[in-house]
Tab-separated table of N, CA and C in Angstrom:
chain	number	residue	atom	x	y	z
S	145	MET	N	20.766	-18.665	-8.300
S	145	MET	CA	21.932	-18.007	-7.695
S	145	MET	C	22.158	-16.638	-8.328
S	146	VAL	N	21.863	-16.512	-9.595
S	146	VAL	CA	22.063	-15.245	-10.306
S	146	VAL	C	21.079	-14.198	-9.758
S	147	GLU	N	19.850	-14.606	-9.462
S	147	GLU	CA	18.869	-13.689	-8.926
S	147	GLU	C	19.270	-13.152	-7.580
S	148	LYS	N	19.869	-14.004	-6.725
S	148	LYS	CA	20.326	-13.592	-5.411
S	148	LYS	C	21.433	-12.557	-5.548
S	149	ASP	N	22.388	-12.793	-6.451
S	149	ASP	CA	23.465	-11.838	-6.667
S	149	ASP	C	22.929	-10.510	-7.179
S	150	THR	N	21.935	-10.543	-8.048
S	150	THR	CA	21.336	-9.322	-8.566
S	150	THR	C	20.687	-8.498	-7.469
S	151	LEU	N	19.947	-9.203	-6.586
S	151	LEU	CA	19.316	-8.469	-5.491
S	151	LEU	C	20.339	-7.955	-4.475
S	152	MET	N	21.368	-8.706	-4.218
S	152	MET	CA	22.379	-8.243	-3.287
S	152	MET	C	23.185	-7.047	-3.829
S	153	ASN	N	23.398	-7.057	-5.161
S	153	ASN	CA	24.141	-5.957	-5.791
S	153	ASN	C	23.249	-4.683	-5.905
S	154	ALA	N	21.948	-4.842	-5.741
S	154	ALA	CA	21.054	-3.686	-5.792
S	154	ALA	C	21.310	-2.725	-4.650
S	155	SER	N	21.946	-3.217	-3.570
S	155	SER	CA	22.257	-2.328	-2.453
S	155	SER	C	23.328	-1.305	-2.849
S	156	PHE	N	24.147	-1.642	-3.833
S	156	PHE	CA	25.175	-0.665	-4.290
S	156	PHE	C	24.570	0.453	-5.106
S	157	LEU	N	23.345	0.270	-5.560
S	157	LEU	CA	22.658	1.320	-6.292
S	157	LEU	C	21.814	2.219	-5.375
S	158	GLY	N	21.861	1.930	-4.092
S	158	GLY	CA	21.150	2.780	-3.136
S	158	GLY	C	19.792	2.216	-2.690
S	159	LEU	N	19.462	1.019	-3.090
S	159	LEU	CA	18.214	0.398	-2.674
S	159	LEU	C	18.392	-0.260	-1.300
S	160	ASN	N	17.353	-0.223	-0.502
S	160	ASN	CA	17.354	-0.846	0.791
S	160	ASN	C	17.137	-2.340	0.615
S	161	VAL	N	18.161	-3.138	0.971
S	161	VAL	CA	18.042	-4.593	0.891
S	161	VAL	C	18.259	-5.128	2.277
S	162	THR	N	17.292	-5.871	2.768
S	162	THR	CA	17.399	-6.464	4.099
S	162	THR	C	17.672	-7.956	3.944
S	163	THR	N	18.615	-8.461	4.723
S	163	THR	CA	18.948	-9.882	4.675
S	163	THR	C	18.825	-10.463	6.051
S	164	ASP	N	18.626	-11.758	6.095
S	164	ASP	CA	18.521	-12.451	7.353
S	164	ASP	C	19.769	-13.302	7.683
S	165	GLN	N	20.857	-13.007	6.965
S	165	GLN	CA	22.151	-13.681	7.131
S	165	GLN	C	22.019	-15.203	7.101
S	166	GLY	N	21.209	-15.732	6.193
S	166	GLY	CA	21.160	-17.167	5.996
S	166	GLY	C	20.278	-17.928	6.948
S	167	ARG	N	19.553	-17.234	7.805
S	167	ARG	CA	18.655	-17.941	8.735
S	167	ARG	C	17.449	-18.467	8.004
S	168	LYS	N	16.957	-19.598	8.440
S	168	LYS	CA	15.793	-20.245	7.792
S	168	LYS	C	14.463	-19.778	8.323
S	169	ARG	N	14.450	-18.993	9.401
S	169	ARG	CA	13.171	-18.516	9.953
S	169	ARG	C	12.520	-17.545	8.997
S	170	THR	N	11.264	-17.659	8.848
S	170	THR	CA	10.516	-16.723	8.018
S	170	THR	C	9.619	-15.906	8.899
S	171	TRP	N	9.417	-14.676	8.500
S	171	TRP	CA	8.589	-13.751	9.274
S	171	TRP	C	7.195	-13.729	8.655
S	172	THR	N	6.204	-13.818	9.507
S	172	THR	CA	4.830	-13.721	9.054
S	172	THR	C	4.166	-12.625	9.886
S	173	PRO	N	3.521	-11.685	9.229
S	173	PRO	CA	2.869	-10.624	9.946
S	173	PRO	C	1.621	-11.150	10.697
S	174	SER	N	1.238	-10.464	11.738
S	174	SER	CA	0.118	-10.876	12.549
S	174	SER	C	-1.178	-10.631	11.775
S	175	ARG	N	-2.117	-11.543	11.880
S	175	ARG	CA	-3.394	-11.431	11.214
S	175	ARG	C	-4.401	-10.830	12.162
S	176	LYS	N	-5.353	-10.099	11.621
S	176	LYS	CA	-6.420	-9.478	12.417
S	176	LYS	C	-7.642	-10.343	12.443
S	177	GLU	N	-8.353	-10.271	13.538
S	177	GLU	CA	-9.636	-10.973	13.650
S	177	GLU	C	-10.704	-10.140	12.962
S	178	ARG	N	-11.394	-10.706	12.012
S	178	ARG	CA	-12.394	-9.956	11.220
S	178	ARG	C	-13.780	-10.517	11.473
S	179	ALA	N	-14.220	-10.643	12.707
S	179	ALA	CA	-15.498	-11.222	12.971
S	179	ALA	C	-16.600	-10.223	12.754
S	180	ASN	N	-16.300	-8.926	12.864
S	180	ASN	CA	-17.345	-7.898	12.790
S	180	ASN	C	-17.621	-7.453	11.339
S	181	GLU	N	-16.825	-7.837	10.381
S	181	GLU	CA	-17.037	-7.441	8.998
S	181	GLU	C	-18.109	-8.352	8.356
S	182	GLN	N	-18.775	-7.799	7.366
S	182	GLN	CA	-19.727	-8.619	6.623
S	182	GLN	C	-18.984	-9.657	5.819
S	183	VAL	N	-19.436	-10.880	5.907
S	183	VAL	CA	-18.755	-11.973	5.212
S	183	VAL	C	-19.733	-12.568	4.240
S	184	TYR	N	-19.319	-12.652	2.998
S	184	TYR	CA	-20.159	-13.322	1.988
S	184	TYR	C	-19.578	-14.677	1.700
S	185	GLN	N	-20.376	-15.538	1.116
S	185	GLN	CA	-19.925	-16.902	0.856
S	185	GLN	C	-18.748	-16.908	-0.129
S	186	SER	N	-18.747	-15.936	-1.066
S	186	SER	CA	-17.677	-15.959	-2.075
S	186	SER	C	-16.423	-15.208	-1.637
S	187	SER	N	-16.469	-14.472	-0.519
S	187	SER	CA	-15.330	-13.670	-0.148
S	187	SER	C	-14.998	-13.792	1.342
S	188	ARG	N	-14.869	-15.030	1.763
S	188	ARG	CA	-14.547	-15.234	3.199
S	188	ARG	C	-13.070	-15.011	3.442
S	189	TRP	N	-12.231	-15.282	2.464
S	189	TRP	CA	-10.779	-15.187	2.658
S	189	TRP	C	-10.350	-13.714	2.506
S	190	VAL	N	-9.566	-13.213	3.391
S	190	VAL	CA	-9.045	-11.836	3.348
S	190	VAL	C	-7.545	-11.917	3.027
S	191	PRO	N	-7.137	-11.204	1.982
S	191	PRO	CA	-5.683	-11.245	1.632
S	191	PRO	C	-4.826	-10.674	2.759
S	192	LEU	N	-3.637	-11.207	2.840
S	192	LEU	CA	-2.685	-10.760	3.863
S	192	LEU	C	-2.274	-9.307	3.651
S	193	ILE	N	-2.265	-8.894	2.398
S	193	ILE	CA	-1.855	-7.493	2.111
S	193	ILE	C	-2.822	-6.491	2.727
S	194	LYS	N	-4.072	-6.858	2.980
S	194	LYS	CA	-5.009	-5.970	3.620
S	194	LYS	C	-4.551	-5.662	5.064
S	195	ASP	N	-4.116	-6.696	5.771
S	195	ASP	CA	-3.595	-6.495	7.105
S	195	ASP	C	-2.336	-5.611	7.082
S	196	ILE	N	-1.474	-5.840	6.112
S	196	ILE	CA	-0.242	-5.040	6.039
S	196	ILE	C	-0.582	-3.594	5.731
S	197	MET	N	-1.563	-3.356	4.822
S	197	MET	CA	-1.916	-1.970	4.526
S	197	MET	C	-2.523	-1.254	5.738
S	198	GLU	N	-3.388	-1.963	6.491
S	198	GLU	CA	-3.986	-1.361	7.691
S	198	GLU	C	-2.922	-1.115	8.731
S	199	ASP	N	-1.979	-2.005	8.888
S	199	ASP	CA	-0.909	-1.829	9.851
S	199	ASP	C	-0.001	-0.660	9.430
S	200	ALA	N	0.225	-0.490	8.155
S	200	ALA	CA	1.063	0.617	7.681
S	200	ALA	C	0.375	1.962	7.965
S	201	ILE	N	-0.940	2.007	7.781
S	201	ILE	CA	-1.642	3.256	8.066
S	201	ILE	C	-1.621	3.548	9.579
S	202	ASP	N	-1.792	2.498	10.367
S	202	ASP	CA	-1.799	2.687	11.845
S	202	ASP	C	-0.415	2.760	12.431
S	203	ASP	N	0.626	2.683	11.603
S	203	ASP	CA	2.030	2.693	12.014
S	203	ASP	C	2.356	1.608	12.993
S	204	LYS	N	1.900	0.368	12.692
S	204	LYS	CA	2.141	-0.778	13.510
S	204	LYS	C	3.017	-1.817	12.882
S	205	LEU	N	3.650	-1.512	11.758
S	205	LEU	CA	4.502	-2.491	11.090
S	205	LEU	C	5.869	-2.581	11.772
S	206	ASP	N	6.468	-3.758	11.690
S	206	ASP	CA	7.780	-4.008	12.281
S	206	ASP	C	8.831	-3.190	11.525
S	207	GLN	N	9.570	-2.392	12.228
S	207	GLN	CA	10.600	-1.523	11.637
S	207	GLN	C	11.719	-2.346	11.021
S	208	LYS	N	11.958	-3.546	11.515
S	208	LYS	CA	13.029	-4.369	10.992
S	208	LYS	C	12.676	-4.865	9.568
S	209	HIS	N	11.414	-5.227	9.350
S	209	HIS	CA	10.995	-5.763	8.069
S	209	HIS	C	10.492	-4.701	7.116
S	210	PHE	N	10.171	-3.533	7.613
S	210	PHE	CA	9.705	-2.449	6.787
S	210	PHE	C	10.505	-1.183	7.140
S	211	PRO	N	11.789	-1.150	6.849
S	211	PRO	CA	12.602	-0.006	7.275
S	211	PRO	C	12.307	1.269	6.454
S	212	PHE	N	11.698	1.135	5.305
S	212	PHE	CA	11.418	2.297	4.479
S	212	PHE	C	10.254	3.122	4.979
S	213	LEU	N	9.546	2.626	5.977
S	213	LEU	CA	8.417	3.359	6.536
S	213	LEU	C	8.778	4.059	7.834
S	214	SER	N	9.991	3.868	8.298
S	214	SER	CA	10.371	4.436	9.611
S	214	SER	C	10.565	5.940	9.461
S	215	GLY	N	10.134	6.650	10.490
S	215	GLY	CA	10.331	8.080	10.542
S	215	GLY	C	9.345	8.879	9.712
S	216	ARG	N	8.296	8.277	9.246
S	216	ARG	CA	7.351	9.037	8.434
S	216	ARG	C	6.551	9.933	9.376
S	217	GLN	N	6.224	11.075	8.851
S	217	GLN	CA	5.426	11.992	9.672
S	217	GLN	C	4.204	12.403	8.855
S	218	MET	N	3.064	12.370	9.466
S	218	MET	CA	1.845	12.717	8.792
S	218	MET	C	1.412	14.102	9.264
S	219	ASN	N	1.263	14.991	8.333
S	219	ASN	CA	0.820	16.331	8.613
S	219	ASN	C	-0.639	16.431	8.126
S	220	PRO	N	-1.618	16.394	9.022
S	220	PRO	CA	-2.991	16.364	8.604
S	220	PRO	C	-3.473	17.642	7.939
S	221	THR	N	-2.775	18.743	8.130
S	221	THR	CA	-3.214	19.996	7.542
S	221	THR	C	-2.557	20.284	6.219
S	222	TYR	N	-1.788	19.358	5.700
S	222	TYR	CA	-1.078	19.586	4.443
S	222	TYR	C	-2.039	19.517	3.281
S	223	ARG	N	-1.991	20.464	2.401
S	223	ARG	CA	-2.745	20.473	1.146
S	223	ARG	C	-1.767	20.660	0.009
S	224	ALA	N	-1.973	19.950	-1.042
S	224	ALA	CA	-1.141	20.128	-2.213
S	224	ALA	C	-1.343	21.533	-2.801
S	225	PRO	N	-0.295	22.176	-3.205
S	225	PRO	CA	-0.488	23.535	-3.745
S	225	PRO	C	-1.222	23.503	-5.079
S	226	THR	N	-2.095	24.475	-5.259
S	226	THR	CA	-2.837	24.599	-6.508
S	226	THR	C	-2.648	25.999	-7.033
S	227	SER	N	-2.609	26.105	-8.326
S	227	SER	CA	-2.398	27.406	-8.938
S	227	SER	C	-3.705	28.162	-9.027
S	228	ALA	N	-3.622	29.451	-8.769
S	228	ALA	CA	-4.846	30.301	-8.845
S	228	ALA	C	-5.151	30.630	-10.310
S	229	ARG	N	-4.163	30.559	-11.199
S	229	ARG	CA	-4.381	30.957	-12.573
S	229	ARG	C	-4.733	29.783	-13.485
S	230	TYR	N	-4.064	28.665	-13.313
S	230	TYR	CA	-4.198	27.584	-14.248
S	230	TYR	C	-4.746	26.326	-13.571
S	231	GLY	N	-5.268	25.437	-14.359
S	231	GLY	CA	-5.638	24.144	-13.889
S	231	GLY	C	-7.106	23.993	-13.499
S	232	GLN	N	-7.821	25.068	-13.235
S	232	GLN	CA	-9.206	24.975	-12.822
S	232	GLN	C	-10.153	25.733	-13.766
S	233	TRP	N	-9.676	26.181	-14.894
S	233	TRP	CA	-10.480	26.971	-15.786
S	233	TRP	C	-11.644	26.179	-16.404
S	234	HIS	N	-11.484	24.868	-16.514
S	234	HIS	CA	-12.542	24.080	-17.173
S	234	HIS	C	-13.626	23.627	-16.188
S	235	LYS	N	-13.503	23.896	-14.939
S	235	LYS	CA	-14.495	23.536	-13.944
S	235	LYS	C	-15.526	24.619	-13.832
S	236	GLU	N	-16.736	24.203	-13.452
S	236	GLU	CA	-17.784	25.189	-13.232
S	236	GLU	C	-17.467	25.994	-11.977
S	237	ARG	N	-17.828	27.262	-11.971
S	237	ARG	CA	-17.507	28.118	-10.841
S	237	ARG	C	-18.184	27.689	-9.550
S	238	GLY	N	-19.459	27.312	-9.608
S	238	GLY	CA	-20.182	26.994	-8.414
S	238	GLY	C	-19.961	25.534	-7.976
S	239	HIS	N	-19.416	24.723	-8.819
S	239	HIS	CA	-19.270	23.298	-8.542
S	239	HIS	C	-17.860	23.007	-8.021
S	240	GLN	N	-17.764	22.736	-6.760
S	240	GLN	CA	-16.474	22.402	-6.154
S	240	GLN	C	-16.305	20.910	-6.081
S	241	THR	N	-15.235	20.400	-6.652
S	241	THR	CA	-14.970	18.966	-6.573
S	241	THR	C	-14.001	18.739	-5.419
S	242	SER	N	-14.103	17.584	-4.823
S	242	SER	CA	-13.215	17.289	-3.712
S	242	SER	C	-11.965	16.583	-4.240
S	243	TYR	N	-10.836	17.165	-3.952
S	243	TYR	CA	-9.560	16.599	-4.367
S	243	TYR	C	-8.987	15.791	-3.234
S	244	ARG	N	-8.292	14.753	-3.572
S	244	ARG	CA	-7.646	13.947	-2.569
S	244	ARG	C	-6.388	14.679	-2.116
S	245	CYS	N	-6.425	15.206	-0.951
S	245	CYS	CA	-5.250	15.956	-0.446
S	245	CYS	C	-4.699	15.307	0.811
S	246	GLY	N	-5.196	14.147	1.168
S	246	GLY	CA	-4.697	13.479	2.372
S	246	GLY	C	-3.486	12.645	2.093
S	247	PRO	N	-3.058	11.867	3.050
S	247	PRO	CA	-1.888	11.032	2.872
S	247	PRO	C	-2.187	9.853	1.946
S	248	ARG	N	-1.128	9.385	1.270
S	248	ARG	CA	-1.252	8.276	0.372
S	248	ARG	C	-0.304	7.157	0.777
S	249	LEU	N	-0.760	5.932	0.594
S	249	LEU	CA	0.072	4.724	0.785
S	249	LEU	C	0.181	4.093	-0.582
S	250	ILE	N	1.416	4.004	-1.102
S	250	ILE	CA	1.658	3.415	-2.381
S	250	ILE	C	2.202	2.032	-2.172
S	251	VAL	N	1.516	1.016	-2.715
S	251	VAL	CA	1.898	-0.410	-2.537
S	251	VAL	C	2.214	-0.942	-3.941
S	252	PHE	N	3.415	-1.491	-4.112
S	252	PHE	CA	3.785	-2.146	-5.357
S	252	PHE	C	4.128	-3.564	-5.091
S	253	VAL	N	3.448	-4.504	-5.728
S	253	VAL	CA	3.624	-5.915	-5.530
S	253	VAL	C	4.461	-6.459	-6.683
S	254	VAL	N	5.639	-6.965	-6.372
S	254	VAL	CA	6.489	-7.551	-7.407
S	254	VAL	C	5.999	-8.969	-7.682
S	255	GLY	N	5.745	-9.264	-8.937
S	255	GLY	CA	5.326	-10.638	-9.312
S	255	GLY	C	3.894	-10.755	-9.640
S	256	GLY	N	3.074	-9.760	-9.346
S	256	GLY	CA	1.676	-9.799	-9.730
S	256	GLY	C	0.748	-9.558	-8.566
S	257	VAL	N	-0.409	-8.982	-8.889
S	257	VAL	CA	-1.396	-8.652	-7.915
S	257	VAL	C	-2.715	-9.290	-8.363
S	258	THR	N	-3.533	-9.754	-7.428
S	258	THR	CA	-4.794	-10.373	-7.769
S	258	THR	C	-5.933	-9.412	-7.617
S	259	TYR	N	-7.112	-9.806	-8.127
S	259	TYR	CA	-8.276	-8.947	-7.993
S	259	TYR	C	-8.667	-8.759	-6.522
S	260	SER	N	-8.531	-9.816	-5.722
S	260	SER	CA	-8.906	-9.663	-4.301
S	260	SER	C	-7.973	-8.722	-3.569
S	261	GLU	N	-6.703	-8.656	-3.970
S	261	GLU	CA	-5.779	-7.711	-3.319
S	261	GLU	C	-6.107	-6.280	-3.739
S	262	MET	N	-6.532	-6.075	-5.018
S	262	MET	CA	-6.984	-4.748	-5.391
S	262	MET	C	-8.248	-4.368	-4.670
S	263	ARG	N	-9.167	-5.290	-4.509
S	263	ARG	CA	-10.380	-5.027	-3.760
S	263	ARG	C	-10.065	-4.671	-2.307
S	264	ALA	N	-9.064	-5.357	-1.739
S	264	ALA	CA	-8.706	-5.067	-0.348
S	264	ALA	C	-8.145	-3.633	-0.224
S	265	ALA	N	-7.381	-3.181	-1.237
S	265	ALA	CA	-6.893	-1.791	-1.189
S	265	ALA	C	-8.058	-0.823	-1.286
S	266	TYR	N	-9.050	-1.148	-2.110
S	266	TYR	CA	-10.248	-0.295	-2.188
S	266	TYR	C	-10.991	-0.247	-0.864
S	267	GLU	N	-11.131	-1.373	-0.215
S	267	GLU	CA	-11.859	-1.434	1.063
S	267	GLU	C	-11.124	-0.682	2.158
S	268	VAL	N	-9.826	-0.777	2.180
S	268	VAL	CA	-9.024	-0.062	3.215
S	268	VAL	C	-9.132	1.430	2.950
S	269	THR	N	-9.149	1.857	1.671
S	269	THR	CA	-9.310	3.276	1.360
S	269	THR	C	-10.653	3.809	1.862
S	270	LYS	N	-11.675	2.988	1.705
S	270	LYS	CA	-13.013	3.396	2.213
S	270	LYS	C	-13.108	3.411	3.726
S	271	GLU	N	-12.427	2.490	4.400
S	271	GLU	CA	-12.446	2.410	5.854
S	271	GLU	C	-11.630	3.528	6.513
S	272	LYS	N	-10.458	3.756	6.007
S	272	LYS	CA	-9.559	4.762	6.608
S	272	LYS	C	-9.676	6.025	5.754
S	273	LYS	N	-10.655	6.840	6.104
S	273	LYS	CA	-11.095	7.928	5.255
S	273	LYS	C	-10.036	8.900	4.770
S	274	PRO	N	-9.169	9.495	5.564
S	274	PRO	CA	-8.274	10.474	4.916
S	274	PRO	C	-7.216	9.838	4.057
S	275	TRP	N	-6.968	8.552	4.177
S	275	TRP	CA	-5.932	7.857	3.443
S	275	TRP	C	-6.398	7.402	2.051
S	276	GLU	N	-5.521	7.477	1.094
S	276	GLU	CA	-5.767	6.957	-0.201
S	276	GLU	C	-4.677	5.866	-0.448
S	277	ILE	N	-5.083	4.710	-0.922
S	277	ILE	CA	-4.140	3.611	-1.171
S	277	ILE	C	-4.092	3.420	-2.686
S	278	VAL	N	-2.863	3.458	-3.206
S	278	VAL	CA	-2.612	3.196	-4.613
S	278	VAL	C	-1.847	1.878	-4.670
S	279	ILE	N	-2.420	0.894	-5.363
S	279	ILE	CA	-1.790	-0.429	-5.474
S	279	ILE	C	-1.439	-0.656	-6.950
S	280	GLY	N	-0.259	-1.231	-7.152
S	280	GLY	CA	0.192	-1.518	-8.493
S	280	GLY	C	1.055	-2.757	-8.514
S	281	SER	N	1.341	-3.213	-9.725
S	281	SER	CA	2.161	-4.392	-9.868
S	281	SER	C	2.685	-4.446	-11.294
S	282	ASP	N	3.574	-5.392	-11.522
S	282	ASP	CA	4.100	-5.592	-12.852
S	282	ASP	C	3.200	-6.569	-13.693
S	283	GLN	N	2.326	-7.296	-13.013
S	283	GLN	CA	1.416	-8.190	-13.701
S	283	GLN	C	0.088	-8.244	-12.961
S	284	LEU	N	-0.964	-8.666	-13.678
S	284	LEU	CA	-2.246	-8.894	-13.078
S	284	LEU	C	-2.497	-10.416	-13.102
S	285	ILE	N	-2.644	-10.980	-11.921
S	285	ILE	CA	-2.842	-12.427	-11.820
S	285	ILE	C	-4.327	-12.724	-11.887
S	286	THR	N	-4.730	-13.467	-12.917
S	286	THR	CA	-6.114	-13.880	-13.059
S	286	THR	C	-6.210	-15.397	-12.923
S	287	PRO	N	-7.431	-15.909	-12.813
S	287	PRO	CA	-7.544	-17.376	-12.681
S	287	PRO	C	-7.043	-18.117	-13.925
S	288	THR	N	-7.022	-17.459	-15.082
S	288	THR	CA	-6.566	-18.127	-16.306
S	288	THR	C	-5.074	-17.938	-16.575
S	289	SER	N	-4.460	-17.018	-15.851
S	289	SER	CA	-3.031	-16.746	-16.118
S	289	SER	C	-2.090	-17.538	-15.226
């Protein structure tokens, strides 16, 4: 009960807290059919967070359950500003490195993230080329923990 009060009071600090007013129905996001992907014997299961990340990039998430993503605008021509004087002096003149200047999706998992969820973020980053996915958590869940 204390945890519930803490979460409900977080709305007074300006955090977005969504409630279902005591209803027992739970929301489950739609899963994608993955018949065309390569499937190995050890990695047949696909984490749910991979579907959520792909839906967030494609802007297909439910606005009721993900209100913090509403109204986002992607500007494909945006580049982060770089200084002409500082920051690049240690690089070779002829060697241009590619900087990630595209859009980023930052995912934070409360309670812990698994290796397969981190791998899913890596795979979505490789599939959706201009996007970069940064995944983090407060713990790393391993088979021994």
